[in-house]
Short mmCIF file of C-alpha atoms in Angstrom, two decimals:
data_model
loop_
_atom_site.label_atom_id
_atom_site.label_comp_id
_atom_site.label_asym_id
_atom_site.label_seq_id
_atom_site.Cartn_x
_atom_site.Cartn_y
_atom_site.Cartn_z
CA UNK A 1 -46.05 -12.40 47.80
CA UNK A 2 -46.87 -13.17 44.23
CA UNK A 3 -49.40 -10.64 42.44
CA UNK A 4 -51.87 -12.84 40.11
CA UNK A 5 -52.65 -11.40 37.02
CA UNK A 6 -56.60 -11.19 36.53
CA UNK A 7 -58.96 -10.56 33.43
CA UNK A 8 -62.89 -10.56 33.61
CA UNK A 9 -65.35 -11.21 31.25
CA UNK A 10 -68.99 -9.63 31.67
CA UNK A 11 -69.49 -5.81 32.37
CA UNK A 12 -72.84 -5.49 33.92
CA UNK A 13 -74.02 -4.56 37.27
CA UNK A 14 -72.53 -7.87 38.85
CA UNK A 15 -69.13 -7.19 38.41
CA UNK A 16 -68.50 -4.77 40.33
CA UNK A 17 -67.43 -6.49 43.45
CA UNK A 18 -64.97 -7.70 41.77
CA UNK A 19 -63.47 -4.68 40.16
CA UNK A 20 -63.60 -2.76 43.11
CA UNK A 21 -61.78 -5.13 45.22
CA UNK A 22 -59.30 -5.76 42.89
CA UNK A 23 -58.60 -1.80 42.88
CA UNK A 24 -58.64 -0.89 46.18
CA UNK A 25 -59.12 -3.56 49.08
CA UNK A 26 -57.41 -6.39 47.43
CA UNK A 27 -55.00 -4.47 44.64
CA UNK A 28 -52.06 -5.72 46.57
CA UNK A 29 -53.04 -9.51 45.79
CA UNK A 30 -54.17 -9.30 42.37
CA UNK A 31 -54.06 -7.04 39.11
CA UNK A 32 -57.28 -6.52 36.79
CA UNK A 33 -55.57 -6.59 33.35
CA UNK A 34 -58.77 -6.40 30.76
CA UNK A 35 -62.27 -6.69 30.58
CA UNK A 36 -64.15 -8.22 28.34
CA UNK A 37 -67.88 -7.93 26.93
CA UNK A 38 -70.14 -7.19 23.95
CA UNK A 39 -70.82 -3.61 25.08
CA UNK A 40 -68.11 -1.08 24.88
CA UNK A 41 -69.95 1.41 26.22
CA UNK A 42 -70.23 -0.83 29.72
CA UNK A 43 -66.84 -1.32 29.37
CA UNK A 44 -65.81 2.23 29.10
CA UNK A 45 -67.81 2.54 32.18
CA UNK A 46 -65.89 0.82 34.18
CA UNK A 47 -62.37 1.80 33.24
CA UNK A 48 -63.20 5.14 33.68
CA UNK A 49 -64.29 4.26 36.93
CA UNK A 50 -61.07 2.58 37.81
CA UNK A 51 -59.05 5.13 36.62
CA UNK A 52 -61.12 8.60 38.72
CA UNK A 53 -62.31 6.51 41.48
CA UNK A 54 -58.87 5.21 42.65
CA UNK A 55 -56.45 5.84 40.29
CA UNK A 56 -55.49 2.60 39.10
CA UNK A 57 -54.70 2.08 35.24
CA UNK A 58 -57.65 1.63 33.06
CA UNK A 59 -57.70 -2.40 31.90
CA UNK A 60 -56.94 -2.95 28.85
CA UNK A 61 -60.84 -3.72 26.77
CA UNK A 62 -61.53 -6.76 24.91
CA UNK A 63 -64.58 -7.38 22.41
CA UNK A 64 -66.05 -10.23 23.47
CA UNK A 65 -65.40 -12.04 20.25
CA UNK A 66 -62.19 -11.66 21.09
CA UNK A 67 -62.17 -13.43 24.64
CA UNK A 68 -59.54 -16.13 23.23
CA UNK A 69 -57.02 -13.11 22.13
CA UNK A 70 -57.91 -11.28 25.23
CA UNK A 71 -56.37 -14.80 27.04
CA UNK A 72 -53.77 -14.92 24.64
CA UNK A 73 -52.13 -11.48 25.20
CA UNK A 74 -52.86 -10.97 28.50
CA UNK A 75 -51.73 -14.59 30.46
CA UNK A 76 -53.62 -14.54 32.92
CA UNK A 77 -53.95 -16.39 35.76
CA UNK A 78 -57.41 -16.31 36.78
CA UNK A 79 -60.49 -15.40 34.42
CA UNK A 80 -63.61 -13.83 36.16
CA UNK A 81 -67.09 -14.81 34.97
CA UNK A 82 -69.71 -12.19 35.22
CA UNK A 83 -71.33 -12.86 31.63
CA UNK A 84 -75.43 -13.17 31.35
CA UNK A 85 -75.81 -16.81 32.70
CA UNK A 86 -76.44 -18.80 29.63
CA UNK A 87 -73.12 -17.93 28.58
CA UNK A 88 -71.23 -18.55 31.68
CA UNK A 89 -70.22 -22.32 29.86
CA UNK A 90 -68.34 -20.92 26.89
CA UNK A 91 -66.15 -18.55 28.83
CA UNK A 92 -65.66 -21.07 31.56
CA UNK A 93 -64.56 -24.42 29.36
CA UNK A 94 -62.41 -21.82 27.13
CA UNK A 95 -60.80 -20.52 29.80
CA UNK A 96 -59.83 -23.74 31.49
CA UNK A 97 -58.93 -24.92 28.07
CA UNK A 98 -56.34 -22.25 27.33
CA UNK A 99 -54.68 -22.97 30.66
CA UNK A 100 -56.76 -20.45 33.13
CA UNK A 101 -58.10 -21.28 36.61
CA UNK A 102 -61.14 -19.61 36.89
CA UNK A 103 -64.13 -17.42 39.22
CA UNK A 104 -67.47 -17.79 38.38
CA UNK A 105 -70.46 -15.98 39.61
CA UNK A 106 -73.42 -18.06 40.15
CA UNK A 107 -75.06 -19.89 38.59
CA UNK A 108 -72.63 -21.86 37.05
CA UNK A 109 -74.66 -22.49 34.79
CA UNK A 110 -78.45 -22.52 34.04
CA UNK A 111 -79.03 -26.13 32.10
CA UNK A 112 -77.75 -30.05 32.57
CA UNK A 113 -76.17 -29.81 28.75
CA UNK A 114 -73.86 -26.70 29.73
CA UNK A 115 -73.05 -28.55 33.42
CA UNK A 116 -71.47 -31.63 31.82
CA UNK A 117 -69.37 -29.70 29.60
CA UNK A 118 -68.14 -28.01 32.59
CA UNK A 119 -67.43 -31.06 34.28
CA UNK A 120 -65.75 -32.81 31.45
CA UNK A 121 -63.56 -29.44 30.75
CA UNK A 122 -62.80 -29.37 34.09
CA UNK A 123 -61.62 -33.31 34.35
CA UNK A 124 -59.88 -32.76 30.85
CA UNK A 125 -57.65 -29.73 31.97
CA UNK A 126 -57.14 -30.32 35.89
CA UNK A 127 -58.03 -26.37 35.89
CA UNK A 128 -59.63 -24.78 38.92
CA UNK A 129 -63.13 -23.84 39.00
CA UNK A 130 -64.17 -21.24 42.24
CA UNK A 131 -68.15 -20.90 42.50
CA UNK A 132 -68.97 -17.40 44.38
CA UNK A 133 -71.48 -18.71 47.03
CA UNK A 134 -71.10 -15.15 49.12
CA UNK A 135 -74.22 -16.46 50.89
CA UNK A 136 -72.41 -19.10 52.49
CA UNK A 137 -70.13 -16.53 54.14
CA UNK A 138 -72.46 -14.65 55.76
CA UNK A 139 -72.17 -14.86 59.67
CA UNK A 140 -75.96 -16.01 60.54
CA UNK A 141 -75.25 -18.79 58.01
CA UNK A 142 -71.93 -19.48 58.70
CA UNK A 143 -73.90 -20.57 62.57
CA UNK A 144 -76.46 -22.52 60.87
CA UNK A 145 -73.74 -24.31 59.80
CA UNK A 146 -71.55 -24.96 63.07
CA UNK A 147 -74.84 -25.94 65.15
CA UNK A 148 -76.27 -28.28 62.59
CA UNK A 149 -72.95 -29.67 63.24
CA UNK A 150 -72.90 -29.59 66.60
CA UNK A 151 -75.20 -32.46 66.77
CA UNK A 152 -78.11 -30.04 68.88
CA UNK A 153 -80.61 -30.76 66.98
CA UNK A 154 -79.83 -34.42 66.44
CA UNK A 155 -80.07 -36.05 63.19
CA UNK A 156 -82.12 -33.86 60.70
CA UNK A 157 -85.51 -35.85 59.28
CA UNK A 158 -86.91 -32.65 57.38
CA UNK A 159 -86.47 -28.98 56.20
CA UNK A 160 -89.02 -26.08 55.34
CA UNK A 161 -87.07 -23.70 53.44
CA UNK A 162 -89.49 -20.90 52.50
CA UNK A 163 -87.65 -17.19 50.75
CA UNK A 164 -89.51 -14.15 49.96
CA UNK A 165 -88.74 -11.80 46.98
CA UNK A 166 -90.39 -8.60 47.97
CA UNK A 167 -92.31 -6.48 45.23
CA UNK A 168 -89.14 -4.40 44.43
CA UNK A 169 -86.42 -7.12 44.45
CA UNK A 170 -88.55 -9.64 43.32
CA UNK A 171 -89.97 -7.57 40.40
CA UNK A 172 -86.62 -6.63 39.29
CA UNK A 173 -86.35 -10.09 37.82
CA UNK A 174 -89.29 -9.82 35.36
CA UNK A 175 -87.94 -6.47 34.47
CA UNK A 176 -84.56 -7.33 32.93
CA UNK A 177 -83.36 -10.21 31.14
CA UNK A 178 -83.36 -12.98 33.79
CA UNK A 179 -87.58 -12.90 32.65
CA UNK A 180 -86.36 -15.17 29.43
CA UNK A 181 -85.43 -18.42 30.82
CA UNK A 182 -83.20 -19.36 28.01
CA UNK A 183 -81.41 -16.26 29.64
CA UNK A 184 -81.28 -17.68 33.40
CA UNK A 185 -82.63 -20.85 33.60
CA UNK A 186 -85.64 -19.33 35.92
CA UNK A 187 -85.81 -18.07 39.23
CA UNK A 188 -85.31 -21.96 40.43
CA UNK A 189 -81.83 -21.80 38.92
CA UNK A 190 -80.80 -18.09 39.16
CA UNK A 191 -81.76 -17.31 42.56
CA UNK A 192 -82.46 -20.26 44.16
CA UNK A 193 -78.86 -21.58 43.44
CA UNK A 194 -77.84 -19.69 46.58
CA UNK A 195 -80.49 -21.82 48.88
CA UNK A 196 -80.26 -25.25 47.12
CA UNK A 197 -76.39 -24.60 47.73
CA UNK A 198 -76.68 -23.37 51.69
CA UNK A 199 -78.93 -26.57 52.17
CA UNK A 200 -76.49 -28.78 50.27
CA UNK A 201 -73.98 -27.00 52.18
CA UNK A 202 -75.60 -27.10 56.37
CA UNK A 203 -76.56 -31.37 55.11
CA UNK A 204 -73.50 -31.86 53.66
CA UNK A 205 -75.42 -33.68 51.04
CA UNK A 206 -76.65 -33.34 47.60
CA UNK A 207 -80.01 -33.84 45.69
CA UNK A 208 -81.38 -36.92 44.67
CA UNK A 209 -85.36 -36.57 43.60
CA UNK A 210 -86.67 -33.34 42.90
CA UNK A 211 -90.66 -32.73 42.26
CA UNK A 212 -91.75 -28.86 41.61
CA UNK A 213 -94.39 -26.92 40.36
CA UNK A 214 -93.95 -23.42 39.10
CA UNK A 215 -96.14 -20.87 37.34
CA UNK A 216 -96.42 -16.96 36.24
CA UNK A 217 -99.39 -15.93 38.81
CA UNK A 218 -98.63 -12.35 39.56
CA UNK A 219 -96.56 -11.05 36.53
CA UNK A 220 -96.80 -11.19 32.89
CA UNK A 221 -99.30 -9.93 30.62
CA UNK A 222 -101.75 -12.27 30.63
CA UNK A 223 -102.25 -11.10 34.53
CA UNK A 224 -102.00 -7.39 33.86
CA UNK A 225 -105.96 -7.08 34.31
CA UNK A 226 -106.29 -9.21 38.17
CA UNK A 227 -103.66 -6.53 38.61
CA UNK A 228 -105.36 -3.91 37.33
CA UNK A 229 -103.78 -2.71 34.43
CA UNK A 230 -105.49 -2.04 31.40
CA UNK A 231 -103.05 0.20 29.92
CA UNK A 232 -99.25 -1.26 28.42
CA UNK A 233 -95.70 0.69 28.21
CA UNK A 234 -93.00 -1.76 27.11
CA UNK A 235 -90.43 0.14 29.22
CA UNK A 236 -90.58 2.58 31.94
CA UNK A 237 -88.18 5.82 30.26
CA UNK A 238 -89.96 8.16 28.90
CA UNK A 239 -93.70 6.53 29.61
CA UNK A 240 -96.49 8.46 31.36
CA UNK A 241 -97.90 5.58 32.43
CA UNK A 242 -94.92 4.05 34.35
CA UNK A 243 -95.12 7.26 36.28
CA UNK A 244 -97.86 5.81 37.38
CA UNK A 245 -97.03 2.29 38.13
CA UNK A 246 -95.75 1.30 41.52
CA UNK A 247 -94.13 -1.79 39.65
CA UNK A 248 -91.60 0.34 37.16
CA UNK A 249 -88.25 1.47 37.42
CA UNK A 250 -87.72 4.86 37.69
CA UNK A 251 -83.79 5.28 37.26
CA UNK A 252 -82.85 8.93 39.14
CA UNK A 253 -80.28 10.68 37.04
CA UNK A 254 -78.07 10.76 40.06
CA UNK A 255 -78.04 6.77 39.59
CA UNK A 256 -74.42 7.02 38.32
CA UNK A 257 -74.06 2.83 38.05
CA UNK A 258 -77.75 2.18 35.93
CA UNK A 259 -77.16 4.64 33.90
CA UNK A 260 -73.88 4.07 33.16
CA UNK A 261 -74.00 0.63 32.51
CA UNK A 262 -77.72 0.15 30.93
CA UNK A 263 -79.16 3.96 29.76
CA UNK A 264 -76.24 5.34 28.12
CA UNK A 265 -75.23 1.56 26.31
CA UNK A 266 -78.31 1.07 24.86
CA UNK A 267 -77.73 2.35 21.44
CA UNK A 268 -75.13 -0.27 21.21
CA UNK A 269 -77.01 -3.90 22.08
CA UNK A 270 -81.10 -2.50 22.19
CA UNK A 271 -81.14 -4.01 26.10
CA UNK A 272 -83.73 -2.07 27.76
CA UNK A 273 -83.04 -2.49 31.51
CA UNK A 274 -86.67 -0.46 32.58
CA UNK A 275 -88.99 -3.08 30.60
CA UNK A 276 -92.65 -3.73 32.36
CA UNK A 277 -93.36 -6.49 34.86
CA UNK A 278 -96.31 -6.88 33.16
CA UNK A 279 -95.40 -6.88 29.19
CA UNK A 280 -94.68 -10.05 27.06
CA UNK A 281 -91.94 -12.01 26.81
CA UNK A 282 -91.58 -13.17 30.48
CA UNK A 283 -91.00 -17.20 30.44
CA UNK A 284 -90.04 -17.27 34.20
CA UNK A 285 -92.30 -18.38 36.87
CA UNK A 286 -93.04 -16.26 40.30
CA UNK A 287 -94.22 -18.53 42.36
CA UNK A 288 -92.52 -22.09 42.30
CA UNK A 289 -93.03 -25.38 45.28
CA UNK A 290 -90.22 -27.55 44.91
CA UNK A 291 -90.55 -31.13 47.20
CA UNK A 292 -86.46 -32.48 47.33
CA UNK A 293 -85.08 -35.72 48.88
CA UNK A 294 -81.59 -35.54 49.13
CA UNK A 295 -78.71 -38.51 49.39
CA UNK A 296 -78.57 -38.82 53.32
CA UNK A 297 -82.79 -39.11 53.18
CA UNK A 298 -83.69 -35.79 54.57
CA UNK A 299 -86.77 -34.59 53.18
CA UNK A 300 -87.26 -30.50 52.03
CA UNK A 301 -89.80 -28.65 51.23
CA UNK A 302 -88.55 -24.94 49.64
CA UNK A 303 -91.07 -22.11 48.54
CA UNK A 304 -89.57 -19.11 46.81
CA UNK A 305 -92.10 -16.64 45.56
CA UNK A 306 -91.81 -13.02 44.15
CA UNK A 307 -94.08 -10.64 45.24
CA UNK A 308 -94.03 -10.57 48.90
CA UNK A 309 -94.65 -7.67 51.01
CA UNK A 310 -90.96 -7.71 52.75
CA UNK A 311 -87.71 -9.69 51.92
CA UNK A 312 -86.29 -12.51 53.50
CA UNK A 313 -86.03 -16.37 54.78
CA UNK A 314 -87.40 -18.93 56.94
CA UNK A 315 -85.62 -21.85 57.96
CA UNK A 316 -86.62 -24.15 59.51
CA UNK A 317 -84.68 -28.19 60.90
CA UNK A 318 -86.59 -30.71 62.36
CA UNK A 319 -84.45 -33.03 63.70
CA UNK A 320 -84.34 -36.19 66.31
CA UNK A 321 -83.64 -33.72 69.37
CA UNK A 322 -85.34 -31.05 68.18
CA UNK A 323 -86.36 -28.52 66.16
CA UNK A 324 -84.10 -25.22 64.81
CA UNK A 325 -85.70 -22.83 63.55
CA UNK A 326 -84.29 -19.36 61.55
CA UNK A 327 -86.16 -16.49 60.59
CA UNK A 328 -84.44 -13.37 58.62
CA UNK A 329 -85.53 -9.97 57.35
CA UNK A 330 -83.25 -8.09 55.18
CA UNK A 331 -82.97 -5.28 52.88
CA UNK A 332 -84.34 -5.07 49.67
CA UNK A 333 -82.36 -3.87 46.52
CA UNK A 334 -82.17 -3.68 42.98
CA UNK A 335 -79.40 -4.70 41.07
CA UNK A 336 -76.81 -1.84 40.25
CA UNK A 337 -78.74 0.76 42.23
CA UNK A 338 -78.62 1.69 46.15
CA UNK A 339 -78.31 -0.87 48.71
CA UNK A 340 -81.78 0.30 50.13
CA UNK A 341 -83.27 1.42 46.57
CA UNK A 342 -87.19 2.16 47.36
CA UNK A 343 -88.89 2.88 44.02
CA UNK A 344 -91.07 6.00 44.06
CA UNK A 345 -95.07 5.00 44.91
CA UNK A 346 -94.02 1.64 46.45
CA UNK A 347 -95.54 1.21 49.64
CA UNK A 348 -93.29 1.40 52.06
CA UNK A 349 -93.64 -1.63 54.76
CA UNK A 350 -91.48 -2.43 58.03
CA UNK A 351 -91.92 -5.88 59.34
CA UNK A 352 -92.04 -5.89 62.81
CA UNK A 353 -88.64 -7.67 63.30
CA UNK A 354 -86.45 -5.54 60.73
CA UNK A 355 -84.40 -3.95 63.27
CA UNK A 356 -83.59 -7.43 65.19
CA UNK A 357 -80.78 -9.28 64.43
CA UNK A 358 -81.89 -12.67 62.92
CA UNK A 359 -83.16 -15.30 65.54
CA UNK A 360 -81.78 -19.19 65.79
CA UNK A 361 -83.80 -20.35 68.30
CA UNK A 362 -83.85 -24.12 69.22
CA UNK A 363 -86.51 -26.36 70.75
CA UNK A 364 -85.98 -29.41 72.45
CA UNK A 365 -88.50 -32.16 72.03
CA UNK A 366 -88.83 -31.74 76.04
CA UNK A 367 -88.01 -28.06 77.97
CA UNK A 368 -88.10 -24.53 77.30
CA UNK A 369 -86.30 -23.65 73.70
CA UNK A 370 -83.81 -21.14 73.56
CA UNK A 371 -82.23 -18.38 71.19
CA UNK A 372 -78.97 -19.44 70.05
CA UNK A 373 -76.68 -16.20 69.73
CA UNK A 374 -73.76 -15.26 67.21
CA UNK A 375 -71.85 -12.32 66.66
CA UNK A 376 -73.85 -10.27 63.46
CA UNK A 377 -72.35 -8.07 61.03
CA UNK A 378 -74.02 -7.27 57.67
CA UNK A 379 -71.72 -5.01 56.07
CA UNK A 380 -71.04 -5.48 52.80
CA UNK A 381 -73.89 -7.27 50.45
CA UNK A 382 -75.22 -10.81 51.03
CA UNK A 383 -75.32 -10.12 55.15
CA UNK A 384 -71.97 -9.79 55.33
CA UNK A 385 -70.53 -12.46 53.30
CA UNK A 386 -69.12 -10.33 50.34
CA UNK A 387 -66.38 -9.28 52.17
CA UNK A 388 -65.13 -12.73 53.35
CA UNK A 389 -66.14 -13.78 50.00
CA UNK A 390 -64.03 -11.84 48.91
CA UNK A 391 -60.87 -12.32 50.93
CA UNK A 392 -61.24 -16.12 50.59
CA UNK A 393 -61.00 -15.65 46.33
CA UNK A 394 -58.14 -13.02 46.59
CA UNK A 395 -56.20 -14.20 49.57
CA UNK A 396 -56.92 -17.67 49.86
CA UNK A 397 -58.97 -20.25 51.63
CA UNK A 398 -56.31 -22.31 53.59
CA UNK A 399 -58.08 -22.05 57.13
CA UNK A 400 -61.49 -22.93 55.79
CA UNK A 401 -62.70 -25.32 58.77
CA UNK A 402 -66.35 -25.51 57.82
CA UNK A 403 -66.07 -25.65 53.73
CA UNK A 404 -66.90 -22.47 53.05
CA UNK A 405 -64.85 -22.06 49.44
CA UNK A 406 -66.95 -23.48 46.36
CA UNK A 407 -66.01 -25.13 43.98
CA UNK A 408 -67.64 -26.41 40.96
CA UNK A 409 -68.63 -29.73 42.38
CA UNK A 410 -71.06 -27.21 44.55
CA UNK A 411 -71.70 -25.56 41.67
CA UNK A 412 -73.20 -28.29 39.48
CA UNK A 413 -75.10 -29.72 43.22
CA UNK A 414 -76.47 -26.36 43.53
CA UNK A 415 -77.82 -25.31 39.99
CA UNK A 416 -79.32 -29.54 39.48
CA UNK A 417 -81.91 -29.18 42.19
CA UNK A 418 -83.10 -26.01 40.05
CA UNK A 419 -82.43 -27.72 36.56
CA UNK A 420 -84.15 -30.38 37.76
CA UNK A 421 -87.04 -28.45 39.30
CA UNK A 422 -87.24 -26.95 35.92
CA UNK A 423 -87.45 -30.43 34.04
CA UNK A 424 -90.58 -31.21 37.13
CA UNK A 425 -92.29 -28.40 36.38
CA UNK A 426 -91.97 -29.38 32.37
CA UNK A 427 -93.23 -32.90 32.67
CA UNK A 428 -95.29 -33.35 36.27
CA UNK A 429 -92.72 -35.92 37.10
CA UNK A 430 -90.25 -36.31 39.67
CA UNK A 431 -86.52 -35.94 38.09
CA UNK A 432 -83.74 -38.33 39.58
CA UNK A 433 -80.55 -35.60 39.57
CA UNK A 434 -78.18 -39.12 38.86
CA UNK A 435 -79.67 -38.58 35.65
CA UNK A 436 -78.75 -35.66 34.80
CA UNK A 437 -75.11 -35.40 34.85
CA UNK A 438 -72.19 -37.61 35.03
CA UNK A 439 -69.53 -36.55 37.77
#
């Protein structure tokens, strides 16, 4: 069995996975060479991670200015993507370019401009392109899939597709740079790249028209007051009145990853990962109604807000036989903390079906309906799909019966209903996604 030599590019929070399995679960498939990124103190970070945690050598570090002599020296095989999401593009095409197959975290990217020069690279070079969909993986959706195709339901007219950020999650976004949308292309591209994708994925279909609206209604300065504040930190370290706020980020010195990564690299870059939900700058929108018709006519109507009172999906098919419906609850988190981070003051709130395992249920158009069961198991992030995730990238994807490997043509289908929701909420018009990009 061949090793494959790996280098990564993008030392925040994200990248993680990735570095831990290619140290311990997956070390015999692949070999993290260098890392890459504009902070050395991330960097350091890591390597000394790699090197106390499970004594592996420490990659060699690369600058990112110097991503093209990181490629150079190193040859690798495969380049890992983990960069801020507006410059996902650059390290992609020059990857490709300089004779790379590559992993990229989604979104691919976060505008139609940086798409097409994916697309183009990826035509020019014949390079591989692997989009990290974990969500795809997991085994509730992995179901979705295989009765959809089943032909249960019948032919599928129309989708409600409605996912709930919850006030610690959710206000994680507005707290760290995915609240500039130059940044991360908004919510609409960021996050909902994961559902645009499972729903291109369970149609087996693509966008065509997209209509949205979008707006800041919770967040954001100018609604500091309906929330009651009248008083403005710009970060929550070292403010008295974050102590206060149920909304900040208060980072527990026993938080070894955020203050690792974000705290003790700030006197490098100025990136403040604790800034207020409600300060300025935020260009992102929390509540957002996007209206798509996709290529084989179904209809969807998808509602992502961020500021819910618990975390999770409803899904739900109406179709010629029937309807299937999905409901899930799952854990809330913040990125680079504890899988079950609770910030101190939230309110603390179990929905009543937390402790079920998610419910397919079906219902004829005649007779009683009826819960469709499938084996569970969330461990690992994403409800379980990390893991396979993982052993799909690492190991390979050869018995792959239902599609669940990514590549970047489910990349660019999955970030265009956002990009285009974007361009909606822009102009009041509906956006044709033919028009966007070339394929």
């Amino acid at each position: 069995m061949m090793k494959l030599k790996y280098v990564l590019v993008g030392t925040g929070s994200r990248c993680g996975m990735y570095i831990d399995a290619l140290s311990n679960g997956f070390k015999e498939y692949g070999e993290l060479l260098a890392i890459c990124d504009t902070n050395s103190t991330r960097m350091k970070f890591w390597a000394d991670r790699i090197e106390a945690k499970y004594n592996m050598p420490r990659p060699a570090m690369y600058k990112a200015a110097d991503f093209e002599k990181m490629i150079a020296e190193q040859q690798p095989d495969k380049v890992i993507v983990t960069s801020m999401d507006r410059t996902h593009h650059l390290y992609i095409c020059k990857a490709m370019e300089m004779g790379c197959d590559v992993i990229t975290e989604k979104p691919m990217t976060v505008d139609a401009e940086k798409c097409q020069q994916i697309i183009d690279t990826k035509k020019r070079t014949g390079k591989n392109v692997t989009v990290t969909f974990n969500y795809r993986y997991s085994p509730r959706n992995t179901k979705i899939k295989e009765v959809l195709k089943s032909g249960i339901a019948g032919t599928i007219t129309s989708v409600t597709f409605e996912w709930l950020l919850d006030t610690s999650h959710g206000a994680d976004y507005f707290r760290r740079w995915h609240r500039c949308k130059n940044n991360s292309g908004g919510l609409l591209v960021h996050k909902s790249t994961h559902h645009f994708d499972l729903m291109n994925w369970w149609l087996d279909s693509m966008p065509e028209t997209v209509f949205a609206m979008g707006d800041l209604k919770f967040y954001g300065k100018e609604n500091a007051e309906k929330r009651g504040v009248t008083e403005f930190y710009s970060r929550s370290r070292g403010s008295e009145l974050a102590e206060k706020d149920p909304f900040a980020i208060k980072i527990r010195d026993t938080d070894e990853i955020l203050q690792g990564l974000y705290y003790n690299a700030e006197h490098e870059d100025s990136y403040y990962r604790d800034q207020s939900v409600f300060s300025d700058g935020i260009s992102i929108e929390d509540n957002m109604n996007v209206m798509v018709r996709y290529k084989n006519k179904v209809t969807m109507n998808y509602c992502l807000y961020a500021h819910a009172p618990w975390e999770g999906y409803r899904v739900c098919f109406n179709g010629t036989n029937g309807r299937l419906e999905f409901n899930v609850v799952e854990n809330s988190y913040v990125s680079g903390g504890h899988e079950d981070f609770n910030q101190p003051g939230m309110r603390e709130l179990e929905h009543p079906k937390a402790s079920l395992v998610p419910e397919i249920i079906f219902q004829p158009l005649w007779g009683k309906p009826r819960v469709i069961t499938y084996e569970q198991n969330d461990k690992g992030g994403h409800g379980g799909g990390d893991v396979r995730l993982l052993h799909h990238i690492f190991v390979g994807a050869e018995d792959d019966p239902l599609g669940h490997a990514a590549g970047y043509i489910d990349g660019a289908k999955s970030i265009l209903t956002g990009i285009a929701a974007n361009q909606s909420i822009k102009t009041g018009l509906p956006v044709k996604v033919a028009d966007l990009v070339q394929f």
